[in-house]
PDB file of N, CA and C in Angstrom:
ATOM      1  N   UNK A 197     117.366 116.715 108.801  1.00 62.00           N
ATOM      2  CA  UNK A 197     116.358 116.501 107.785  1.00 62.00           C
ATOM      3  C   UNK A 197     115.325 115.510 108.318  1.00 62.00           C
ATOM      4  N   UNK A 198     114.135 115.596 108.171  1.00 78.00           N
ATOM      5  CA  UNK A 198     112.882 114.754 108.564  1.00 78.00           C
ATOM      6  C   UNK A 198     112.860 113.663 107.484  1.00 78.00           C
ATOM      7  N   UNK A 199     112.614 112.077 107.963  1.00 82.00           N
ATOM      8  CA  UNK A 199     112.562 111.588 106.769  1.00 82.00           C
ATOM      9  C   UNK A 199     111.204 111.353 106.420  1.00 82.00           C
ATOM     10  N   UNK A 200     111.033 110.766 105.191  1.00 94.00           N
ATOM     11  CA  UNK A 200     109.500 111.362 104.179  1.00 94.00           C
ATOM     12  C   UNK A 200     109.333 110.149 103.815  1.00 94.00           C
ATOM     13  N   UNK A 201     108.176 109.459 103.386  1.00 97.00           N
ATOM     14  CA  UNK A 201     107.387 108.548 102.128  1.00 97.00           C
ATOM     15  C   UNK A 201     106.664 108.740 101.861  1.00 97.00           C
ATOM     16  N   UNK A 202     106.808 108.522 100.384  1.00 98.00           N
ATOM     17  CA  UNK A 202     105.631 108.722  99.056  1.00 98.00           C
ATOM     18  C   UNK A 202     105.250 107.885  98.923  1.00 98.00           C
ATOM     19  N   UNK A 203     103.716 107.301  98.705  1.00 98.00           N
ATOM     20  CA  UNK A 203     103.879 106.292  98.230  1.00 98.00           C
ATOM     21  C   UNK A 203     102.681 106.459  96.941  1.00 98.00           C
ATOM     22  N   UNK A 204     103.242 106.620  95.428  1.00 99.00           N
ATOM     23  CA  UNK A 204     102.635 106.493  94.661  1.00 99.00           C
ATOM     24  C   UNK A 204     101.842 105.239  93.794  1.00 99.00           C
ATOM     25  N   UNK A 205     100.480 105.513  93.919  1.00 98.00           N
ATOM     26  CA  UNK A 205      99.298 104.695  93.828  1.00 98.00           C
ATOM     27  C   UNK A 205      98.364 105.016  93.126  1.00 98.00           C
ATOM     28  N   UNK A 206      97.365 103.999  92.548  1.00 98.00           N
ATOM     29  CA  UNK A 206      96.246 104.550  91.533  1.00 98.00           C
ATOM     30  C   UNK A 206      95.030 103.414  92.420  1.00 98.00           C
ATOM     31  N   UNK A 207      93.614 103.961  91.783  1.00 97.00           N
ATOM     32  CA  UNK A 207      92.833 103.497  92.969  1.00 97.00           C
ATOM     33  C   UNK A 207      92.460 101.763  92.201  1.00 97.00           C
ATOM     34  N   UNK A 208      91.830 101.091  93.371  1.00 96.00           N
ATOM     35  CA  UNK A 208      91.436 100.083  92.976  1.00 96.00           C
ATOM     36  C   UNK A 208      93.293  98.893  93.013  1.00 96.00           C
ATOM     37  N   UNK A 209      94.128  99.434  93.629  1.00 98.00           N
ATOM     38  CA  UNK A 209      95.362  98.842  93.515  1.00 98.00           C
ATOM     39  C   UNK A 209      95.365  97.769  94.793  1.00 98.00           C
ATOM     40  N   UNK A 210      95.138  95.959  95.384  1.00 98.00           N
ATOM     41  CA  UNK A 210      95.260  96.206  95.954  1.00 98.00           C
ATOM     42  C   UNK A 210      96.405  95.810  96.762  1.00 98.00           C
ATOM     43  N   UNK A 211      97.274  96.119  96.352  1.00 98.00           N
ATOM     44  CA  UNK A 211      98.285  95.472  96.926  1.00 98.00           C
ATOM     45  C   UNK A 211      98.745  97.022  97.634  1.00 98.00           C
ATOM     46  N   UNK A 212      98.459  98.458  96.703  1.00 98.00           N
ATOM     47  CA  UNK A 212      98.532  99.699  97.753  1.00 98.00           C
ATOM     48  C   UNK A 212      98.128  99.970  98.728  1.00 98.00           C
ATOM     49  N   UNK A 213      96.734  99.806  98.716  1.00 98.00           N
ATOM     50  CA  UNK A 213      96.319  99.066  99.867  1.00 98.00           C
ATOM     51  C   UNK A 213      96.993  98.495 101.069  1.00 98.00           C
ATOM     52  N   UNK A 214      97.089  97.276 100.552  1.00 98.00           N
ATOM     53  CA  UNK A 214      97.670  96.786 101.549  1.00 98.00           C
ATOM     54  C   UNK A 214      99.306  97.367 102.065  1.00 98.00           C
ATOM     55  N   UNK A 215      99.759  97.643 100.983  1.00 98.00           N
ATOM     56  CA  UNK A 215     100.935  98.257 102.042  1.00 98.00           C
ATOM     57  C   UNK A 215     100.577  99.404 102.511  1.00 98.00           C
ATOM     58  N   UNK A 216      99.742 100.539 102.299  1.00 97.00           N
ATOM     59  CA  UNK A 216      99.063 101.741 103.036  1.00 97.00           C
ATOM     60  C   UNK A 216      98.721 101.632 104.167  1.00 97.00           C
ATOM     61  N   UNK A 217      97.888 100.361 104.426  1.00 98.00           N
ATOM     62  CA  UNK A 217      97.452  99.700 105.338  1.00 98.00           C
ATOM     63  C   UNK A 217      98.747  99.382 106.425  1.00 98.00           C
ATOM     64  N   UNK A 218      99.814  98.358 105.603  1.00 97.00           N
ATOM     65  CA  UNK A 218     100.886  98.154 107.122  1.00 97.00           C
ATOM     66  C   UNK A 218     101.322  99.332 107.078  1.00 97.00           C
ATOM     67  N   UNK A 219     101.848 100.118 106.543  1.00 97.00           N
ATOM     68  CA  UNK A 219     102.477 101.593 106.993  1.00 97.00           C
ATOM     69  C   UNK A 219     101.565 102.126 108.049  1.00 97.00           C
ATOM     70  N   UNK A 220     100.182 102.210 107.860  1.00 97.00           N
ATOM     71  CA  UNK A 220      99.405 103.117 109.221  1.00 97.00           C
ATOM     72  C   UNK A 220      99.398 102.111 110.054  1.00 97.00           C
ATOM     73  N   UNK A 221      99.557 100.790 110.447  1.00 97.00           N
ATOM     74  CA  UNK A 221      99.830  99.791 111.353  1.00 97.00           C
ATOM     75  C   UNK A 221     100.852 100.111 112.278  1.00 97.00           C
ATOM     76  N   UNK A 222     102.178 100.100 111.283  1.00 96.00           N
ATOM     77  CA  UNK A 222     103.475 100.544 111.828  1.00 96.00           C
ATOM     78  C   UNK A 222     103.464 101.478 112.067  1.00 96.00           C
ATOM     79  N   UNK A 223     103.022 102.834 112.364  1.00 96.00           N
ATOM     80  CA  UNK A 223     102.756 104.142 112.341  1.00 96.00           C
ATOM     81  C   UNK A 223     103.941 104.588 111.510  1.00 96.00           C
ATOM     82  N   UNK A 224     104.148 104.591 110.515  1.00 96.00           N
ATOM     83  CA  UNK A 224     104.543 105.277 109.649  1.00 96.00           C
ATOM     84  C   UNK A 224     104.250 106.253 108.266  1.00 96.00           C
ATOM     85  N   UNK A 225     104.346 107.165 108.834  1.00 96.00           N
ATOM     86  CA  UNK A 225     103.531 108.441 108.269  1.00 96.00           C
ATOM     87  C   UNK A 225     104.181 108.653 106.258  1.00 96.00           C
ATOM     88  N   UNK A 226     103.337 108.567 105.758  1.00 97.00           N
ATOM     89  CA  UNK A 226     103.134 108.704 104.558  1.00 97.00           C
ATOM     90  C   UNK A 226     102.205 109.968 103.593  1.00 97.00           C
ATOM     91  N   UNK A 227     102.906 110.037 102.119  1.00 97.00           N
ATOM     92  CA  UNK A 227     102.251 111.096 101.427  1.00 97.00           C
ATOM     93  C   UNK A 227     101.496 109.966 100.474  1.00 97.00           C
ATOM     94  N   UNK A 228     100.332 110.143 100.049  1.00 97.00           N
ATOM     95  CA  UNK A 228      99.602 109.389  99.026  1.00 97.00           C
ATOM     96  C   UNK A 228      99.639 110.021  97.867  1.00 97.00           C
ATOM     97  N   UNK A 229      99.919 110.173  96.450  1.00 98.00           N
ATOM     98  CA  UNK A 229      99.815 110.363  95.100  1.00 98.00           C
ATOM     99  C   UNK A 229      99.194 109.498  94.226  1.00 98.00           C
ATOM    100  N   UNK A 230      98.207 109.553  93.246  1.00 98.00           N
ATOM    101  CA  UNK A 230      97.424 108.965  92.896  1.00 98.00           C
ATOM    102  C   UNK A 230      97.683 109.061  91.440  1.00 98.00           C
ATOM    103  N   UNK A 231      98.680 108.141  90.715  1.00 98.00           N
ATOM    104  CA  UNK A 231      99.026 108.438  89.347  1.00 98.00           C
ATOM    105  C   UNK A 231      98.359 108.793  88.513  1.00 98.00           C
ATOM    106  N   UNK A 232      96.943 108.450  88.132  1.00 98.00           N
ATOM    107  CA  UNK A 232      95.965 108.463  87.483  1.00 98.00           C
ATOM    108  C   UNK A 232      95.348 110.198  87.626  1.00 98.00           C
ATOM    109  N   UNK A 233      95.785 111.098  88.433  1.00 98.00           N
ATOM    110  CA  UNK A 233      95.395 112.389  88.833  1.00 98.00           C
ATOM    111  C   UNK A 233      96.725 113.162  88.625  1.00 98.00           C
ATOM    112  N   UNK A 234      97.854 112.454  88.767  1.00 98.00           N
ATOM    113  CA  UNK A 234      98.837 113.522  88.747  1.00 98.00           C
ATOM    114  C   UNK A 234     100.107 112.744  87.518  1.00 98.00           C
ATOM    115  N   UNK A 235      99.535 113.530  86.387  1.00 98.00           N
ATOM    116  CA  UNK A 235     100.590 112.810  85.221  1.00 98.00           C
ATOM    117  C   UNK A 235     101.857 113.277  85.531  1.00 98.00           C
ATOM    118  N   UNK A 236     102.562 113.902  85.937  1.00 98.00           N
ATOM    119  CA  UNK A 236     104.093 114.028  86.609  1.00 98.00           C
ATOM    120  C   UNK A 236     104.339 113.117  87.377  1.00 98.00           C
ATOM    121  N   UNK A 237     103.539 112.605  88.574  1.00 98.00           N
ATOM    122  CA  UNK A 237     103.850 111.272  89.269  1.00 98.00           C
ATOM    123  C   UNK A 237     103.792 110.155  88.607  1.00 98.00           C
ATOM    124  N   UNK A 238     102.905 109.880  87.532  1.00 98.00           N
ATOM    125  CA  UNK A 238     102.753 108.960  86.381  1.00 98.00           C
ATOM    126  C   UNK A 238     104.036 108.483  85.708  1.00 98.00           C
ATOM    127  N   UNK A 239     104.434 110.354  85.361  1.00 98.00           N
ATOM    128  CA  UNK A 239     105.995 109.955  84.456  1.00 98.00           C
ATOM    129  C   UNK A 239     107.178 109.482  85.343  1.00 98.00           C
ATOM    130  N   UNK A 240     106.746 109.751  86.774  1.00 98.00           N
ATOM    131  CA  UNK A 240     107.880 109.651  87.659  1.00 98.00           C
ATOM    132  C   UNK A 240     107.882 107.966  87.641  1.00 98.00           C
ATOM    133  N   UNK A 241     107.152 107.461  88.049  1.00 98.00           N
ATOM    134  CA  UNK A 241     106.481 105.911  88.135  1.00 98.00           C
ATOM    135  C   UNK A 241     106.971 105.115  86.990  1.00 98.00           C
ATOM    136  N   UNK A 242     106.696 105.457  85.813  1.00 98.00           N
ATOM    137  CA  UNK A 242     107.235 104.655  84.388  1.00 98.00           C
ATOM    138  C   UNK A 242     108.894 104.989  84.309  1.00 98.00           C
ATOM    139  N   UNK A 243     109.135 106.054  84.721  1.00 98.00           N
ATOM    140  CA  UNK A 243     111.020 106.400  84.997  1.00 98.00           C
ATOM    141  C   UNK A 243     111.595 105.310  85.664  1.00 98.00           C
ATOM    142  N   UNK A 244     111.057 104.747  86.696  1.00 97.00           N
ATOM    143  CA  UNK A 244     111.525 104.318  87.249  1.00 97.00           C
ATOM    144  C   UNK A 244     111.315 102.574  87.596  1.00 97.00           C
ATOM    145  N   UNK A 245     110.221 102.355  86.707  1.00 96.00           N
ATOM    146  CA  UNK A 245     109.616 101.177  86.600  1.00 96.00           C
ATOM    147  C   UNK A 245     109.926 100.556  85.057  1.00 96.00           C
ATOM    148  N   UNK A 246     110.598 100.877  84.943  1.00 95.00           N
ATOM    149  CA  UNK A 246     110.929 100.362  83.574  1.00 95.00           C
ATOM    150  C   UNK A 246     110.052 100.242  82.437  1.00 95.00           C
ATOM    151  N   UNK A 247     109.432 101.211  82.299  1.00 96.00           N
ATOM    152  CA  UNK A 247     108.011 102.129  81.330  1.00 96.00           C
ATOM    153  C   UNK A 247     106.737 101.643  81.764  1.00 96.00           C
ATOM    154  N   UNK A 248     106.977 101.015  82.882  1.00 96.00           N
ATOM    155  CA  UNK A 248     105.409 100.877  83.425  1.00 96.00           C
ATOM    156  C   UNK A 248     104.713 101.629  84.691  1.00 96.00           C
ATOM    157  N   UNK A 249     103.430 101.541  84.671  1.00 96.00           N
ATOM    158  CA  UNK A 249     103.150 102.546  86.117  1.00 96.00           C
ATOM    159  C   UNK A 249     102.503 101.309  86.494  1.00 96.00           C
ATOM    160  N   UNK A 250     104.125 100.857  87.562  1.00 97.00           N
ATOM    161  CA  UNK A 250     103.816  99.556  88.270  1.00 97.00           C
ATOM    162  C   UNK A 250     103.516 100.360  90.147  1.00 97.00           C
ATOM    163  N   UNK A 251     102.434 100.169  90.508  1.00 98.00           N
ATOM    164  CA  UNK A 251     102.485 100.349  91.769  1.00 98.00           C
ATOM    165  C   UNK A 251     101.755  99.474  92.551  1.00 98.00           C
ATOM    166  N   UNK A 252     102.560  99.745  94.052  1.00 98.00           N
ATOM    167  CA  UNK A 252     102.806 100.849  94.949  1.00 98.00           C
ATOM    168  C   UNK A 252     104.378 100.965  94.143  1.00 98.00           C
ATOM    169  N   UNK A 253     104.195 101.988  94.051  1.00 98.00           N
ATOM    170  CA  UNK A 253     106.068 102.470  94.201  1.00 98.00           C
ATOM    171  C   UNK A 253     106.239 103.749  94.987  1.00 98.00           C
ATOM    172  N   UNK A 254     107.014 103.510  95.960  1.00 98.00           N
ATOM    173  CA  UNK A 254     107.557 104.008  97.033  1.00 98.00           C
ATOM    174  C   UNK A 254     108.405 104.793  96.723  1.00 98.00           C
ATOM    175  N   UNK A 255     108.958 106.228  97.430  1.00 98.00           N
ATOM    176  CA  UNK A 255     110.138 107.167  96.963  1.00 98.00           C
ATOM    177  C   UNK A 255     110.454 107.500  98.795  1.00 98.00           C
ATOM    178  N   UNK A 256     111.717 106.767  99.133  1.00 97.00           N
ATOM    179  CA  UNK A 256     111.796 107.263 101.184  1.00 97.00           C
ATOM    180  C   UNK A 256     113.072 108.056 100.547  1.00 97.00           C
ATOM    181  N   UNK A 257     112.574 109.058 101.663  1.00 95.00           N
ATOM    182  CA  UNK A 257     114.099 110.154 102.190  1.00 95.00           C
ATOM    183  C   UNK A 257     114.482 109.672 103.596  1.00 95.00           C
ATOM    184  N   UNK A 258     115.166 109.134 104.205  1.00 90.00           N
ATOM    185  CA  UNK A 258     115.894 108.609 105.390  1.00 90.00           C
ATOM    186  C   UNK A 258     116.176 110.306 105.930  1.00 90.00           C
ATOM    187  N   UNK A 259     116.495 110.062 107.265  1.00 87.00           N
ATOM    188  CA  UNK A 259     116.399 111.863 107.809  1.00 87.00           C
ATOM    189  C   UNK A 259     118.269 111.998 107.783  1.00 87.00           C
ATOM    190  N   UNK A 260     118.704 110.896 107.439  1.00 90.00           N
ATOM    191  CA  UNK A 260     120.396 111.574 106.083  1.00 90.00           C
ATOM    192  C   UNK A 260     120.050 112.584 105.301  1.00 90.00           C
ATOM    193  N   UNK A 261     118.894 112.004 104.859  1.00 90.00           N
ATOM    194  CA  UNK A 261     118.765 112.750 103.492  1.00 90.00           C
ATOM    195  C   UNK A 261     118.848 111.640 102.132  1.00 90.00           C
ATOM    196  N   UNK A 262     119.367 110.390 102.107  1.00 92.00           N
ATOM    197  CA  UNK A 262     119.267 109.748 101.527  1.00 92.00           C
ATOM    198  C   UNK A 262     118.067 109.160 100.777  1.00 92.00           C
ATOM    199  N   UNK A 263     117.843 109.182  99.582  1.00 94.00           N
ATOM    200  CA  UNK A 263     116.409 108.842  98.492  1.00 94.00           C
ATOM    201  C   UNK A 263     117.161 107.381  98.291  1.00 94.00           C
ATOM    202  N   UNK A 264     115.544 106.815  98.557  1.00 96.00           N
ATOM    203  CA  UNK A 264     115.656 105.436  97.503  1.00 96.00           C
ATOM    204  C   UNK A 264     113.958 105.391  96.825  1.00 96.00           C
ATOM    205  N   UNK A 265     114.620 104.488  95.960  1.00 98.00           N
ATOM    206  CA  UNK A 265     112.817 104.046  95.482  1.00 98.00           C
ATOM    207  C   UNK A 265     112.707 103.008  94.912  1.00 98.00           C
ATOM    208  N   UNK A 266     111.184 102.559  95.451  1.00 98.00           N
ATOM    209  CA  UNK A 266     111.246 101.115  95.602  1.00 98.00           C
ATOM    210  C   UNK A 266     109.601 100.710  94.868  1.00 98.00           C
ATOM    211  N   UNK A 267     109.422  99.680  94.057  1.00 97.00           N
ATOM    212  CA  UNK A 267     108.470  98.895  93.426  1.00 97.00           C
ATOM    213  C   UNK A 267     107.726  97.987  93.674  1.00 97.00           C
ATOM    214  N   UNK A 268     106.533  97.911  94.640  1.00 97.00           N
ATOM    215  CA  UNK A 268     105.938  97.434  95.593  1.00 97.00           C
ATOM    216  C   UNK A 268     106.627  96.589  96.533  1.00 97.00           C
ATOM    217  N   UNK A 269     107.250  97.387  97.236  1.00 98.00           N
ATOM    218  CA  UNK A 269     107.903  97.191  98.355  1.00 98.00           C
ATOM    219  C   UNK A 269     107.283  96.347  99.717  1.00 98.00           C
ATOM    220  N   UNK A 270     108.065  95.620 100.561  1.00 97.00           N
ATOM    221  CA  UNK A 270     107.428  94.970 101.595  1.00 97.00           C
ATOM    222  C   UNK A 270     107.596  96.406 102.450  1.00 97.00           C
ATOM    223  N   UNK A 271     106.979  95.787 103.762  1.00 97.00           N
ATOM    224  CA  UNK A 271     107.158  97.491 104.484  1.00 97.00           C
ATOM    225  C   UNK A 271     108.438  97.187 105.884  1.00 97.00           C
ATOM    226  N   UNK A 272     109.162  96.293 105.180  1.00 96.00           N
ATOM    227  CA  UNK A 272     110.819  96.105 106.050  1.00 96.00           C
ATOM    228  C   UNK A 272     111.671  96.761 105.067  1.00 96.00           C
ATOM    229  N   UNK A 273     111.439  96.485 103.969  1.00 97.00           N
ATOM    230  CA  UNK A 273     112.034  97.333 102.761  1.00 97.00           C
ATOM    231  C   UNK A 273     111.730  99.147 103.224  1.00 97.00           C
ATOM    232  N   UNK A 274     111.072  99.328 103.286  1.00 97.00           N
ATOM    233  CA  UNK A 274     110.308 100.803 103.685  1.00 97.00           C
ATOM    234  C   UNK A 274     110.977 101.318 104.762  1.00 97.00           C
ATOM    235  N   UNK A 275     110.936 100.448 106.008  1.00 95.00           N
ATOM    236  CA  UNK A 275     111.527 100.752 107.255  1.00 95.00           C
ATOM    237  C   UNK A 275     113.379 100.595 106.808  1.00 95.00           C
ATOM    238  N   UNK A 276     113.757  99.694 106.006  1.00 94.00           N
ATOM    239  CA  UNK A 276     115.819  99.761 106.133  1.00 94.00           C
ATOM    240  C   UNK A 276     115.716 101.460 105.764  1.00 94.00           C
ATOM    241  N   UNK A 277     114.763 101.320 104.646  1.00 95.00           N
ATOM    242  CA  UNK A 277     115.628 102.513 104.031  1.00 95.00           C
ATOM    243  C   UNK A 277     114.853 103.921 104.498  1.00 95.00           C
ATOM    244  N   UNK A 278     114.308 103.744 105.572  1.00 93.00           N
ATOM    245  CA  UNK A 278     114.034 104.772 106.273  1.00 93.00           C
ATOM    246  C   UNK A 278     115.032 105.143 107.057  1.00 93.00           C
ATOM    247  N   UNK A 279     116.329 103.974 107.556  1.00 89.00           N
ATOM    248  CA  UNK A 279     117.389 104.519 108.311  1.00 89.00           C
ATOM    249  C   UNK A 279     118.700 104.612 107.695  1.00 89.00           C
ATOM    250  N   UNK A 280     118.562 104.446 106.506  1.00 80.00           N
ATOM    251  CA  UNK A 280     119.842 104.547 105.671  1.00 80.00           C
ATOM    252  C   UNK A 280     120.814 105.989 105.958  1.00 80.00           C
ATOM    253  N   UNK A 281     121.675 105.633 105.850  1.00 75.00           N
ATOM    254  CA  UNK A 281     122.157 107.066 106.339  1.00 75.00           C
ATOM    255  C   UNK A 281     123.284 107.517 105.140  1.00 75.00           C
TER     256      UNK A 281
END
């Protein structure tokens, strides 16, 4: 399995930004979702944020296959659980 990150974001955020930013630093390849455009990622975001659409919130698949998700995450947080197995 290839592992994956999401990292769901709305514009003007900037702390998404900035972790968008160290992820293409670290070369770590990412999907962008923009809550404010995609109300399913919205509902996904408040699921999991405890009814808020707190972002960046992060969703990694480790190439286990293992999901975590994470609520503006540092990007060492990003990288463990990129190798979680």
């Amino acid at each position: 399995m290839t592992a994956a990150v999401t990292v769901y974001w709305r514009p003007g955020c900037p702390y998404c930004i900035a972790l968008r930013t160290r992820l293409r630093l670290a070369r770590i390849p990412y999907r962008k979702v923009d809550i404010w455009r995609d109300p399913d990622a919205a509902a996904f975001v408040r699921s999991v944020a405890d009814g808020n659409e707190t972002v960046p919130t992060v969703r990694v698949t480790s190439e286990a296959g293992r999901e975590s998700v994470m609520v503006n995450p540092a990007l060492g947080e990003v990288r463990r659980a990129l190798t979680l197995r």
